[in-house]
């Protein structure tokens, strides 16, 4: 610029003049020169500020220009529109990288030649306030364009899907699909490429499930909400969550081959190797089910039997997704998020209040079932009395039913993703049941011991001994099963977590999680055995005494 050149030339000349004649200048002349230098310094500062402001305005104009190019290209060339949009995203990323680039350098990348007003002495940096305003404006432009682009690309993909008759089961060999295939792949891929910079993305602009997969789910979600979320619909029943889950599993099965054979190759072609088309589809369907269940929870909490049934069906559904379709949300993490997704069962575990209500209901239900089996008339009969090799040490109806109950409880919480929740179930439900079963036998044993001591009737004593043998057999069978369970990986994992969190180095560490219960059972077994032996010895002594008196 001419002004800047003249200022620099004048400044140089003044420096030479002052240097050569400083010895002859009097005090007055020194004052005049000082004022002149101050004036020149102010003009230089003003000029620098003007250049920086000009830089600021130029880059704002550049943003508006690129935004306009993006919108204009939408009507005739989506790829061109995406190219312009990516330019804005690139500017944003350069300004928000760890090493921020000066605005002048960013502008140079977007001009065919250097901007005429830049110079080596200026780097075009903004002050903090200007930079904040600029970044806010750029952020707004990018989000606004993203929304426009997304709507346009989604509408285009929806149009193609309608032509393909989605969500009907699509046969790739039909003429209809062959005619639409190329257009579908382009529409799917363009929407796949549209994404925000990571430093802008938030919940409102989340990228899972992938945007084109989300578009494919729209019509399916509409049907889902019609059947399972509309009031007064016969399929929307609080006591029948399995209907909803069955519908979702049917949809997955129906479209699995299309997702694998047609969608997955498109993801791979565009570099989305970490994504699985089928699992993304399942993820979106799971979100539908989760929203439905969350809306039902307040009503479920008023009826614990419905709550228990819903949770049971939810866990069966999660198991079907895992075992049949390979969907494990804890393992499938294509975005490498640090936040682990526990899947649909997290509805009941991540809310502390809901989890505690569920846990308490499970404890009450388990206790009730235990009382029912202990009050059966035949509960202390041998379970397999008709077998030829049966003796008094075989399991009884009660202990076999008790083991089945314990195993059923394990199945109830085995699928919980969080180990701490599994520990809570083990401690509050299973250990409680073991204590109550042992207490029930202890009460019966004490009662029979009292009868043995006070009765002189031989037949009554024999019946008492038989009953004690049944209790002993029951305890022995249960502690034997617990010993086997203690070596299973599932219970070893729980025990290791307890050791790591609770047990200190100087504590007496058991080898399995059931050791304490096994010790209690063995102590009671030893006590019953001693009573039986003592009573038999006494009976032998009395018989010998009676025989000797004859």
XYZ file of C-alpha atoms in Angstrom:
550
model
C 0.000 0.000 0.000
C 1.193 3.560 -0.823
C 0.472 4.993 2.649
C 2.459 2.309 4.366
C 5.380 2.744 1.955
C 5.528 6.492 2.516
C 5.388 6.103 6.301
C 8.224 3.593 6.275
C 10.354 5.802 3.972
C 9.797 8.881 6.122
C 10.619 6.941 9.280
C 13.922 5.760 7.792
C 14.914 9.216 6.660
C 14.177 10.670 10.078
C 16.317 8.051 11.793
C 19.285 8.912 9.507
C 18.786 12.586 10.061
C 18.649 12.252 13.815
C 21.698 10.042 13.881
C 23.837 12.469 11.832
C 22.828 15.676 13.496
C 21.958 14.745 17.070
C 25.102 16.441 18.354
C 24.097 19.825 16.897
C 20.429 19.780 17.976
C 19.481 21.968 20.875
C 16.865 21.076 23.474
C 13.988 22.644 21.516
C 14.788 20.694 18.378
C 14.908 17.484 20.437
C 11.373 18.163 21.643
C 10.110 18.716 18.106
C 11.656 15.463 16.933
C 10.110 13.566 19.847
C 6.644 14.863 18.937
C 7.214 13.874 15.327
C 8.215 10.315 16.304
C 5.153 9.985 18.557
C 2.910 11.095 15.710
C 4.504 8.600 13.350
C 4.131 5.798 15.907
C 0.415 6.531 16.316
C -0.087 6.484 12.533
C 1.797 3.176 12.292
C -0.384 1.665 15.051
C -3.540 2.887 13.346
C -2.367 1.429 10.078
C -1.635 -1.972 11.680
C -5.082 -2.030 13.279
C -6.660 -1.209 9.923
C -4.804 -4.107 8.295
C -5.940 -6.535 11.000
C -9.524 -5.307 10.729
C -9.288 -5.680 6.973
C -8.098 -9.261 7.504
C -11.067 -9.869 9.766
C -13.531 -8.480 7.205
C -11.949 -10.404 4.346
C -12.259 -13.734 6.090
C -15.859 -12.996 7.047
C -16.540 -12.244 3.384
C -14.774 -15.478 2.476
C -17.030 -17.447 4.840
C -20.122 -15.838 3.338
C -18.824 -16.565 -0.145
C -18.192 -20.259 0.617
C -21.594 -20.524 2.335
C -23.278 -19.091 -0.735
C -21.379 -21.447 -3.015
C -22.478 -24.388 -0.859
C -26.163 -23.453 -1.062
C -26.046 -22.584 -4.764
C -24.411 -25.899 -5.639
C -27.106 -27.879 -3.799
C -29.559 -27.374 -6.656
C -27.337 -28.848 -9.362
C -24.336 -30.666 -7.814
C -24.366 -32.257 -4.379
C -20.687 -33.330 -4.592
C -19.678 -29.711 -5.351
C -21.788 -28.497 -2.439
C -20.050 -30.962 -0.117
C -16.640 -29.735 -1.333
C -17.495 -26.135 -0.398
C -18.901 -27.247 2.970
C -15.695 -29.146 3.711
C -13.715 -25.920 3.080
C -15.561 -24.214 5.929
C -15.011 -27.230 8.158
C -11.310 -27.139 7.268
C -11.064 -23.454 8.278
C -12.736 -24.325 11.584
C -10.370 -27.210 12.247
C -7.296 -25.079 11.462
C -8.425 -22.380 13.880
C -9.209 -24.924 16.610
C -6.166 -27.136 16.272
C -3.578 -27.262 19.039
C -1.365 -24.945 16.970
C -3.711 -22.253 15.723
C -2.878 -20.888 12.289
C -2.904 -17.109 11.666
C -5.915 -15.890 9.706
C -3.707 -14.534 6.916
C -2.238 -17.997 6.318
C -5.739 -19.484 6.189
C -6.840 -16.826 3.731
C -3.836 -17.500 1.496
C -5.002 -21.092 1.126
C -8.291 -19.839 -0.305
C -6.885 -17.268 -2.777
C -5.205 -17.994 -6.100
C -2.447 -15.555 -5.042
C -1.508 -13.809 -1.818
C -4.021 -11.184 -0.670
C -2.585 -7.824 -1.851
C -2.880 -6.173 1.537
C -0.790 -8.651 3.549
C 2.857 -8.169 4.424
C 5.618 -10.033 6.134
C 5.485 -7.693 9.092
C 1.835 -8.606 9.902
C 0.479 -12.012 10.749
C -3.164 -10.977 10.681
C -3.981 -12.149 14.192
C -7.130 -11.004 16.007
C -7.518 -9.958 19.596
C -9.444 -12.285 21.911
C -12.796 -10.548 21.561
C -12.604 -10.438 17.769
C -11.545 -14.082 17.637
C -14.443 -15.150 19.874
C -17.002 -13.316 17.710
C -15.467 -14.707 14.555
C -15.492 -18.308 15.813
C -19.100 -17.986 16.961
C -20.098 -16.748 13.519
C -18.193 -19.535 11.773
C -19.764 -22.096 14.127
C -23.225 -20.748 13.324
C -22.596 -20.841 9.556
C -21.318 -24.427 9.652
C -24.242 -25.703 11.743
C -26.763 -23.842 9.598
C -25.303 -25.252 6.392
C -25.080 -28.709 7.926
C -28.805 -28.665 8.729
C -29.700 -27.519 5.191
C -27.434 -30.103 3.598
C -28.681 -32.875 5.859
C -32.332 -32.109 5.109
C -31.670 -32.027 1.372
C -29.646 -35.256 1.367
C -32.101 -37.048 3.662
C -35.017 -36.111 1.416
C -33.136 -37.407 -1.619
C -32.368 -40.735 0.096
C -35.974 -41.050 1.300
C -37.186 -40.560 -2.270
C -34.942 -43.374 -3.505
C -36.007 -45.660 -0.635
C -39.656 -45.056 -1.487
C -38.971 -46.009 -5.089
C -37.322 -49.199 -3.814
C -40.502 -49.904 -1.746
C -38.550 -49.864 1.516
C -39.120 -51.111 4.223
C -40.525 -54.123 2.427
C -38.151 -57.030 2.089
C -35.910 -56.013 -0.843
C -34.742 -58.649 -3.289
C -31.500 -57.451 -4.961
C -32.230 -59.384 -8.172
C -35.540 -57.660 -8.927
C -35.615 -55.102 -11.789
C -36.948 -52.443 -9.417
C -33.897 -52.606 -7.151
C -31.470 -52.831 -10.082
C -32.947 -49.631 -11.533
C -32.574 -47.811 -8.209
C -29.301 -49.320 -7.003
C -26.885 -46.753 -8.453
C -28.952 -43.789 -7.303
C -29.360 -45.392 -3.884
C -25.619 -45.913 -3.466
C -24.908 -42.270 -4.420
C -27.581 -40.867 -2.095
C -26.444 -43.138 0.742
C -22.776 -42.260 0.236
C -23.321 -38.478 -0.002
C -25.225 -38.470 3.297
C -22.542 -40.682 4.796
C -19.847 -38.149 3.916
C -21.729 -35.234 5.479
C -20.386 -34.727 8.976
C -19.489 -31.938 11.373
C -16.008 -31.309 12.781
C -15.574 -33.239 16.014
C -15.136 -30.001 18.002
C -18.613 -28.832 16.931
C -20.559 -32.092 17.313
C -22.831 -32.432 20.329
C -25.953 -34.386 21.301
C -28.091 -32.470 18.808
C -25.743 -33.451 15.985
C -24.903 -36.979 17.145
C -23.692 -39.374 14.465
C -25.140 -42.665 15.724
C -26.735 -44.453 14.219
C -25.111 -43.320 10.981
C -27.265 -40.728 9.205
C -28.254 -42.861 6.174
C -29.095 -45.779 8.491
C -31.205 -43.355 10.506
C -33.112 -42.386 7.356
C -33.767 -46.078 6.646
C -35.166 -46.438 10.156
C -37.672 -43.568 9.798
C -40.476 -45.557 8.196
C -39.828 -48.497 10.534
C -39.930 -46.164 13.544
C -43.219 -44.691 12.343
C -44.816 -48.130 12.223
C -43.305 -49.007 15.607
C -44.744 -45.911 17.278
C -48.128 -46.531 15.667
C -48.391 -50.056 17.099
C -46.571 -49.768 20.421
C -46.797 -46.150 21.567
C -50.219 -44.985 20.433
C -52.827 -45.138 23.243
C -55.674 -47.638 22.886
C -53.854 -49.718 20.295
C -54.365 -53.444 21.005
C -50.642 -54.062 20.478
C -49.645 -51.389 23.029
C -50.018 -53.394 26.234
C -48.023 -52.841 29.393
C -48.183 -56.534 30.269
C -46.917 -57.667 26.851
C -43.466 -56.139 26.226
C -42.554 -59.361 24.439
C -44.783 -58.303 21.512
C -42.629 -55.237 20.951
C -39.402 -57.223 21.256
C -40.693 -59.930 18.917
C -41.529 -57.276 16.317
C -38.032 -55.782 16.492
C -36.362 -59.184 16.179
C -38.553 -59.931 13.172
C -37.518 -56.652 11.496
C -33.840 -57.450 12.071
C -34.187 -60.924 10.600
C -36.121 -59.559 7.605
C -33.441 -57.045 6.602
C -30.230 -58.765 7.747
C -29.182 -60.012 4.304
C -29.829 -56.628 2.636
C -27.802 -54.836 5.304
C -24.952 -57.321 4.985
C -24.847 -57.632 1.191
C -25.860 -54.146 0.005
C -25.205 -51.614 2.790
C -21.964 -52.943 4.263
C -20.036 -52.663 0.940
C -21.043 -48.980 0.702
C -19.717 -48.332 4.219
C -16.464 -50.037 3.294
C -16.134 -48.095 0.017
C -16.384 -44.802 1.901
C -13.862 -45.843 4.549
C -16.298 -46.596 7.384
C -14.633 -49.931 8.088
C -15.214 -49.751 11.841
C -18.985 -49.657 11.357
C -21.158 -52.730 10.936
C -24.326 -51.974 8.928
C -26.438 -54.586 10.693
C -25.275 -53.590 14.178
C -25.918 -49.898 13.436
C -29.418 -50.875 12.316
C -29.944 -52.854 15.529
C -28.613 -49.940 17.576
C -31.283 -47.661 16.091
C -34.044 -50.202 16.753
C -32.823 -50.687 20.307
C -33.144 -46.929 20.877
C -36.817 -47.156 19.849
C -37.443 -49.897 22.389
C -35.571 -48.000 25.094
C -37.653 -44.854 24.612
C -40.826 -46.947 24.830
C -39.755 -48.709 28.036
C -38.562 -45.482 29.679
C -41.982 -43.949 29.060
C -43.593 -47.035 30.683
C -41.382 -47.186 33.784
C -43.534 -44.877 35.982
C -46.499 -47.224 35.431
C -44.363 -50.350 35.897
C -43.132 -49.092 39.265
C -46.734 -49.132 40.475
C -47.053 -52.858 39.732
C -43.934 -54.819 40.679
C -45.147 -57.982 38.960
C -45.319 -56.077 35.662
C -41.910 -54.538 36.381
C -40.397 -57.963 36.977
C -41.984 -59.370 33.827
C -40.795 -56.442 31.700
C -37.241 -56.742 33.006
C -37.274 -60.484 32.374
C -38.430 -59.988 28.778
C -35.905 -57.176 28.293
C -33.059 -59.454 29.342
C -34.339 -62.219 27.047
C -34.417 -59.670 24.214
C -30.868 -58.479 24.964
C -29.692 -62.099 25.017
C -31.342 -62.757 21.638
C -29.604 -59.718 20.142
C -26.284 -60.964 21.488
C -26.581 -64.678 20.732
C -28.541 -64.607 17.456
C -27.404 -61.352 15.847
C -23.979 -60.762 17.444
C -24.965 -57.419 18.974
C -23.092 -56.663 22.194
C -23.153 -52.900 22.931
C -20.226 -53.209 25.337
C -18.021 -54.615 22.573
C -19.375 -52.744 19.542
C -17.972 -49.219 19.852
C -17.221 -47.843 16.355
C -16.738 -44.253 17.552
C -14.231 -45.391 20.223
C -16.212 -43.496 22.825
C -14.883 -43.547 26.379
C -18.479 -43.875 27.608
C -19.501 -47.516 27.574
C -22.967 -48.318 26.243
C -24.613 -51.027 28.334
C -27.579 -51.433 26.013
C -31.270 -51.667 26.780
C -30.915 -53.266 30.220
C -29.149 -50.086 31.407
C -32.633 -48.541 31.731
C -33.075 -50.472 34.976
C -29.479 -50.410 36.234
C -28.195 -46.885 35.643
C -31.054 -45.306 37.581
C -30.155 -46.116 41.188
C -33.714 -45.793 42.479
C -35.196 -48.036 39.770
C -32.467 -50.629 40.261
C -33.060 -50.765 44.017
C -36.810 -51.188 43.517
C -36.117 -54.024 41.098
C -33.600 -55.650 43.453
C -35.982 -55.444 46.425
C -38.781 -56.989 44.374
C -36.473 -59.847 43.357
C -35.531 -60.481 46.999
C -39.191 -60.588 48.063
C -40.164 -62.852 45.169
C -37.275 -65.243 45.846
C -38.136 -65.465 49.563
C -41.759 -66.185 48.715
C -40.783 -69.005 46.353
C -38.493 -70.462 49.016
C -41.294 -70.474 51.585
C -43.581 -72.153 49.094
C -41.166 -74.998 48.414
C -40.419 -75.471 52.139
C -44.104 -75.839 52.957
C -44.787 -78.547 50.396
C -45.909 -81.797 52.049
C -43.273 -83.821 50.203
C -40.413 -81.325 50.378
C -38.243 -83.628 52.521
C -38.987 -86.756 50.531
C -36.249 -88.184 48.363
C -36.308 -86.651 44.905
C -35.683 -89.972 43.136
C -37.227 -92.511 45.507
C -38.122 -94.928 42.720
C -34.487 -95.411 41.657
C -32.871 -98.664 42.740
C -29.574 -97.169 43.929
C -31.137 -94.579 46.204
C -29.920 -94.285 49.764
C -30.465 -91.759 52.552
C -27.661 -89.463 51.247
C -29.461 -88.664 47.962
C -31.005 -85.231 47.404
C -34.477 -84.395 48.584
C -37.279 -82.610 46.767
C -36.542 -79.494 48.813
C -32.813 -79.236 48.050
C -33.320 -79.988 44.373
C -36.007 -77.293 44.149
C -33.760 -74.944 46.123
C -30.876 -75.399 43.680
C -33.260 -74.773 40.782
C -34.356 -71.563 42.514
C -30.763 -70.420 43.029
C -29.952 -71.194 39.410
C -33.006 -69.244 38.238
C -31.817 -66.231 40.241
C -28.399 -66.501 38.593
C -30.045 -66.445 35.170
C -31.994 -63.349 36.202
C -28.881 -61.265 36.758
C -26.283 -63.113 34.690
C -26.816 -60.818 31.713
C -26.278 -57.578 33.645
C -23.372 -55.708 32.019
C -22.057 -54.109 35.204
C -20.235 -56.439 37.582
C -21.253 -54.375 40.617
C -24.920 -54.949 39.810
C -24.250 -58.679 39.625
C -22.554 -58.521 43.013
C -25.601 -56.739 44.433
C -27.866 -59.541 43.189
C -25.571 -62.243 44.506
C -25.318 -60.621 47.932
C -28.920 -59.511 48.403
C -30.724 -62.419 46.784
C -28.628 -65.573 46.645
C -26.771 -65.237 49.933
C -30.059 -64.329 51.616
C -31.676 -67.484 50.227
C -28.768 -69.631 51.414
C -29.053 -68.183 54.915
C -32.814 -68.709 55.026
C -32.601 -72.287 53.745
C -29.956 -73.095 56.362
C -32.048 -71.433 59.085
C -35.116 -73.429 58.012
C -33.197 -76.701 58.360
C -31.615 -75.547 61.630
C -35.054 -74.982 63.157
C -36.280 -78.405 62.049
C -33.104 -80.106 63.279
C -33.378 -78.475 66.724
C -37.008 -79.573 66.944
C -36.176 -83.186 66.084
C -33.220 -83.248 68.472
C -35.566 -82.208 71.256
C -37.959 -84.972 70.267
C -35.184 -87.574 70.228
C -34.059 -86.613 73.732
C -37.533 -86.565 75.245
C -39.118 -89.565 73.512
C -38.744 -93.173 74.538
C -40.826 -94.474 71.634
C -38.505 -96.439 69.366
C -40.607 -95.922 66.240
C -40.761 -92.194 66.855
C -36.991 -92.112 67.323
C -36.445 -93.971 64.061
C -38.670 -91.479 62.249
C -36.648 -88.663 63.837
C -33.363 -90.195 62.692
C -34.744 -90.609 59.140
C -35.775 -86.956 59.111
C -32.330 -85.883 60.311
C -30.785 -87.948 57.534
C -32.975 -86.137 54.996
C -31.861 -82.746 56.348
C -28.255 -83.911 56.283
C -28.674 -85.143 52.700
C -30.194 -81.801 51.681
C -27.352 -79.800 53.205
C -24.738 -82.126 51.763
C -26.239 -81.876 48.270
C -26.432 -78.069 48.378
C -22.873 -77.605 49.637
C -21.637 -80.018 46.960
C -23.338 -77.953 44.224
C -21.963 -74.731 45.726
C -18.453 -76.187 45.595
C -18.887 -76.837 41.873
C -20.354 -73.395 41.227
C -17.492 -71.706 43.039
C -15.112 -72.811 40.275
C -17.259 -71.420 37.458
C -15.885 -68.367 35.621
C -19.049 -66.350 36.279
C -18.732 -66.638 40.061
C -14.931 -66.371 39.975
C -15.256 -62.958 38.292
C -17.638 -61.772 41.008
C -15.329 -63.077 43.713
C -12.271 -61.400 42.193
C -14.085 -58.052 42.074
C -15.064 -58.423 45.737
C -11.474 -59.280 46.671
C -10.099 -56.289 44.768
C -12.546 -53.842 46.349
C -13.062 -55.107 49.906
C -10.512 -57.643 51.111
C -7.173 -56.402 52.468
C -3.856 -58.234 52.343
C -4.021 -59.275 56.001
C -7.531 -60.724 55.686
C -8.226 -64.435 55.565
C -8.998 -64.867 51.859
C -11.263 -67.730 50.810
C -10.680 -69.497 47.545
C -14.248 -69.190 46.164
C -17.210 -66.922 46.716
C -19.239 -69.739 48.307
C -16.640 -70.805 50.866
C -18.299 -69.041 53.776
C -21.681 -70.591 52.982
C -20.089 -74.006 52.477
C -18.424 -73.779 55.902
C -21.770 -72.950 57.530
C -23.425 -75.884 55.778
C -20.616 -78.262 56.776
C -20.832 -77.168 60.390
C -24.519 -77.991 60.430
C -23.813 -81.303 58.629
C -21.243 -82.225 61.297
C -23.704 -81.341 64.064
C -26.476 -83.454 62.532
C -24.040 -86.322 61.948
C -22.952 -86.218 65.569
C -26.577 -86.265 66.785
C -27.336 -89.272 64.580
C -24.211 -91.133 65.689
C -24.824 -90.330 69.372
C -28.444 -91.466 69.149
C -27.450 -94.686 67.383
C -24.778 -95.382 69.989
C -27.283 -94.776 72.758
C -29.787 -97.088 71.092
C -27.140 -99.803 70.759
C -26.118 -99.412 74.412
C -29.748 -99.559 75.547
C -30.392 -102.621 73.386
C -27.335 -104.372 74.825
C -28.418 -103.430 78.336
C -31.906 -104.837 77.741
C -30.393 -107.954 76.197
C -28.050 -108.378 79.139
C -30.937 -108.129 81.604
C -32.620 -111.026 79.904
